[in-house]
mmCIF file of C-alpha atoms in Angstrom:
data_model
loop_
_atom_site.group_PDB
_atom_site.id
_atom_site.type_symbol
_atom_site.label_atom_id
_atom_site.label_comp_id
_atom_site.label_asym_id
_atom_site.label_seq_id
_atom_site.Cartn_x
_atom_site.Cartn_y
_atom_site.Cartn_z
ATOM 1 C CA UNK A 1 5.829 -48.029 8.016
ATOM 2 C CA UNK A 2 7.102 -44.441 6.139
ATOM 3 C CA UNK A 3 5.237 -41.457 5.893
ATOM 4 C CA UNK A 4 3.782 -40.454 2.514
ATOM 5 C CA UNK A 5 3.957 -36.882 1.031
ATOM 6 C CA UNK A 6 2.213 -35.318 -1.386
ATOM 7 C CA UNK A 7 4.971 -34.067 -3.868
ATOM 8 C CA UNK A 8 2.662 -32.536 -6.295
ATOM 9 C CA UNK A 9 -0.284 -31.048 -3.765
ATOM 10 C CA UNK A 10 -0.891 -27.205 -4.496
ATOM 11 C CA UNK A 11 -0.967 -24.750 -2.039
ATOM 12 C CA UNK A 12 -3.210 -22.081 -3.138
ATOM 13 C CA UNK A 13 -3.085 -18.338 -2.162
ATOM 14 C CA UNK A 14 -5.658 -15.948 -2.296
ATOM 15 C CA UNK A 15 -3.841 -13.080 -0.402
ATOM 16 C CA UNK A 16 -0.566 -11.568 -2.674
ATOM 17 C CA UNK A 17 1.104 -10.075 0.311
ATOM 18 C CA UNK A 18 1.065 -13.728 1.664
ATOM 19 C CA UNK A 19 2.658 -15.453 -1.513
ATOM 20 C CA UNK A 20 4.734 -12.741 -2.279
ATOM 21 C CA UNK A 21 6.371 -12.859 1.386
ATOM 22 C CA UNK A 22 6.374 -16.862 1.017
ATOM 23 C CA UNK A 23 7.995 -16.571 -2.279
ATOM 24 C CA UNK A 24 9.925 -13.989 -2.074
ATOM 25 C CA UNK A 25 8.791 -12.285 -4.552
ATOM 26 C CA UNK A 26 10.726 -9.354 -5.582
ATOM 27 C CA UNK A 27 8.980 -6.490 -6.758
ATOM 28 C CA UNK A 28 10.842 -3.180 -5.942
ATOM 29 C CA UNK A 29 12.265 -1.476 -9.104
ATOM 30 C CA UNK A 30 15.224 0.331 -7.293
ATOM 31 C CA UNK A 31 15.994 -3.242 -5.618
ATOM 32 C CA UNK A 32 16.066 -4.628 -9.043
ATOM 33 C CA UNK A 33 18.021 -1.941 -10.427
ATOM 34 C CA UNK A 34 20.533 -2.384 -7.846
ATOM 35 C CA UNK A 35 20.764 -6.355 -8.652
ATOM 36 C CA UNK A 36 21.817 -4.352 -12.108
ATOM 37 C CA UNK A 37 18.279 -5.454 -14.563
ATOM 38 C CA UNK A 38 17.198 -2.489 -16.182
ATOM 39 C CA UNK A 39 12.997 -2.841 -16.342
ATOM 40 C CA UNK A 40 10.841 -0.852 -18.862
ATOM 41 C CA UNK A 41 8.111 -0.900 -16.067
ATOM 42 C CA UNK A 42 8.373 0.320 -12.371
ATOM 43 C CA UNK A 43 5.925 -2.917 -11.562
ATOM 44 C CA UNK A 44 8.967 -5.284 -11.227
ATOM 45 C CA UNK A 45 7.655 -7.419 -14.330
ATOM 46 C CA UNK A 46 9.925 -9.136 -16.701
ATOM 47 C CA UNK A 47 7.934 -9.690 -20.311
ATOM 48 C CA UNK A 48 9.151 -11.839 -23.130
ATOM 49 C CA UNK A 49 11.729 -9.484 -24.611
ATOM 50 C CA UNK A 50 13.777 -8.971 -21.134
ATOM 51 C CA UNK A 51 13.288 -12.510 -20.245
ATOM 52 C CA UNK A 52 16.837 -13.446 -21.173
ATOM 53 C CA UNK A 53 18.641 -11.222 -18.834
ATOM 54 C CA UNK A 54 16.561 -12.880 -15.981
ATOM 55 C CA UNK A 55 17.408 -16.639 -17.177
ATOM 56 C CA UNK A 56 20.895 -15.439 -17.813
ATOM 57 C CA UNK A 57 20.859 -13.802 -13.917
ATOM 58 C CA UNK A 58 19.267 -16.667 -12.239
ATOM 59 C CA UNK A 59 21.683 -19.251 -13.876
ATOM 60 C CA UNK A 60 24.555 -16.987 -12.227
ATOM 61 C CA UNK A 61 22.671 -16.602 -9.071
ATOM 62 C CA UNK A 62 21.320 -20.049 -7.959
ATOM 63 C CA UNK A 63 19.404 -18.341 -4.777
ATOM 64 C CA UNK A 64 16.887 -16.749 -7.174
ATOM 65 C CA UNK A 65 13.723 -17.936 -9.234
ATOM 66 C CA UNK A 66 11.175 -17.070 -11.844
ATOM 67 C CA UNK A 67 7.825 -16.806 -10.584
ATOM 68 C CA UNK A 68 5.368 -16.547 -13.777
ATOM 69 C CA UNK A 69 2.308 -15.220 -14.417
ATOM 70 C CA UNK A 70 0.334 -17.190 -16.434
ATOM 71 C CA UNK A 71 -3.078 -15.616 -15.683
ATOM 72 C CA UNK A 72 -5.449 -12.497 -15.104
ATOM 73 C CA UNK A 73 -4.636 -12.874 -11.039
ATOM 74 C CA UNK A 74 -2.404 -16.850 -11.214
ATOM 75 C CA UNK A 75 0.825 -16.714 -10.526
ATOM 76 C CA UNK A 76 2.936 -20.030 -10.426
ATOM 77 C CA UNK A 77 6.365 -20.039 -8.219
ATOM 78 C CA UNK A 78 8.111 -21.641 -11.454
ATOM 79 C CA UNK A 79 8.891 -20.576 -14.883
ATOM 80 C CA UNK A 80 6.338 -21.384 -17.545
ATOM 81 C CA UNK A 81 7.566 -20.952 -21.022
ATOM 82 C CA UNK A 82 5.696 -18.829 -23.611
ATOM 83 C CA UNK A 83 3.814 -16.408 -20.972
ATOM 84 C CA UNK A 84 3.933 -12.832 -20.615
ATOM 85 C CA UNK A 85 4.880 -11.728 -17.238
ATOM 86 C CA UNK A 86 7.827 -13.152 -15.141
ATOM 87 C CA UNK A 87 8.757 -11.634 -11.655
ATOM 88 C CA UNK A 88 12.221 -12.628 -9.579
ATOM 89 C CA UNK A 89 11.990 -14.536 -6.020
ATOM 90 C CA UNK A 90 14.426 -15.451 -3.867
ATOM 91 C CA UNK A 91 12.168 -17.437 -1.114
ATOM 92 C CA UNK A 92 11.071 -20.591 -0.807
ATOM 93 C CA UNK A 93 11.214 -22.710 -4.602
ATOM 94 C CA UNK A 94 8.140 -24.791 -4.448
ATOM 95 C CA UNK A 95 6.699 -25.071 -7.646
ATOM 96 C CA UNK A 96 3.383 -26.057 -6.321
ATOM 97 C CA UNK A 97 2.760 -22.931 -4.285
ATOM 98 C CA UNK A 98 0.161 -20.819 -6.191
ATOM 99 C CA UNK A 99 -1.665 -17.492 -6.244
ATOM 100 C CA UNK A 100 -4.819 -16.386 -7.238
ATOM 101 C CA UNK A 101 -6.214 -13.237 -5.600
ATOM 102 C CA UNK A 102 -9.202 -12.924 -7.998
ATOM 103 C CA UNK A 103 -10.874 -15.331 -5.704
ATOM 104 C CA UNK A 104 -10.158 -14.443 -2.681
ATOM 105 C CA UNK A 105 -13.858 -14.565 -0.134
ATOM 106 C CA UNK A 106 -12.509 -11.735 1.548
ATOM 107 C CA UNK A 107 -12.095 -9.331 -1.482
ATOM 108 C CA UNK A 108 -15.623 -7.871 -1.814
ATOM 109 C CA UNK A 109 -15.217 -6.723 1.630
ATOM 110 C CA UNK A 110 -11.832 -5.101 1.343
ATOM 111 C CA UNK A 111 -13.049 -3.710 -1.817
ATOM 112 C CA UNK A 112 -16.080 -1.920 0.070
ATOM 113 C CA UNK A 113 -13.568 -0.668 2.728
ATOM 114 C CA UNK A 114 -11.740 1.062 -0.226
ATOM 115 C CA UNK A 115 -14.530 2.192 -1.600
ATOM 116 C CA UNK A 116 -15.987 3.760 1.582
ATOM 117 C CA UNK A 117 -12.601 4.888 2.520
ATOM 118 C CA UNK A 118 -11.965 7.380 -0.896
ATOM 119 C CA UNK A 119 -15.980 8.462 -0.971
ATOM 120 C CA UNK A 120 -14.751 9.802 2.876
ATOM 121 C CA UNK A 121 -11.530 11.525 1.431
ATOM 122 C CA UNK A 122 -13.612 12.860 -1.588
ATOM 123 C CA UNK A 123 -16.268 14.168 0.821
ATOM 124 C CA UNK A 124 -13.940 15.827 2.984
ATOM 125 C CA UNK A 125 -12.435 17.660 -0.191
ATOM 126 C CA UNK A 126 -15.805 18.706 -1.123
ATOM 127 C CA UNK A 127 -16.302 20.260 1.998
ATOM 128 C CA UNK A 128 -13.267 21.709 2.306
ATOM 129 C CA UNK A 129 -14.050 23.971 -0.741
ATOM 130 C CA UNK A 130 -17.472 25.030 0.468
ATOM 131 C CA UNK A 131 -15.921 26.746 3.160
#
């Protein structure tokens, strides 16, 4: 008897660091730059207007893929037409690998940590000028 896969089973993220590593994801401006796109944001997004050049760069370069945002927080690792943010990868293709970091059950906790963290630095400053 054969084994059975699941060819359409998502695999959801939660953390970004973790998808984009998986993925690939590239978003360094000077590392685009140097793969010769010229961005009008330092985020490493693509939008509608400069999606061309990206289509036109992955059809020369095989290796690389459009990841799409298609959400406030959901990314897809595929392209999606008639979104608004697109981002380069060159990791691993599968189209069912998904992020969403909105609902991540860690993120009221590292949000508290950042929170504590700056009310520390912004204490610190205070002091520093009573002094």
């Amino acid at each position: 008897m054969g084994a059975l896969a699941k060819e359409n089973h998502i695999e959801l993220f939660v953390s970004a660091e973790a998808f984009d590593q998986r993925v690939g994801m590239i978003r360094n401006y000077w590392e685009l730059k140097w793969l010769g796109f010229e961005l009008s944001n330092f985020a490493g997004m693509f939008t509608e207007d400069e999606l061309p050049d990206l289509q036109g760069f992955i059809h020369e370069n095989p290796e690389y893929h459009i990841v799409t945002n298609v959400s406030s927080g959901r990314y897809v690792n595929k392209y999606v037409p008639q979104n608004r943010l697109y981002f380069l990868a060159n990791g691993d293709r599968n189209p069912c690998l998904v992020l969403n970091h909105l609902i991540d059950p860690m993120a009221p906790l590292i949000h508290e940590d950042m929170v504590r963290e700056t009310l520390a630095v912004l204490k610190n400053i205070k002091n520093r000028d009573q002094g």
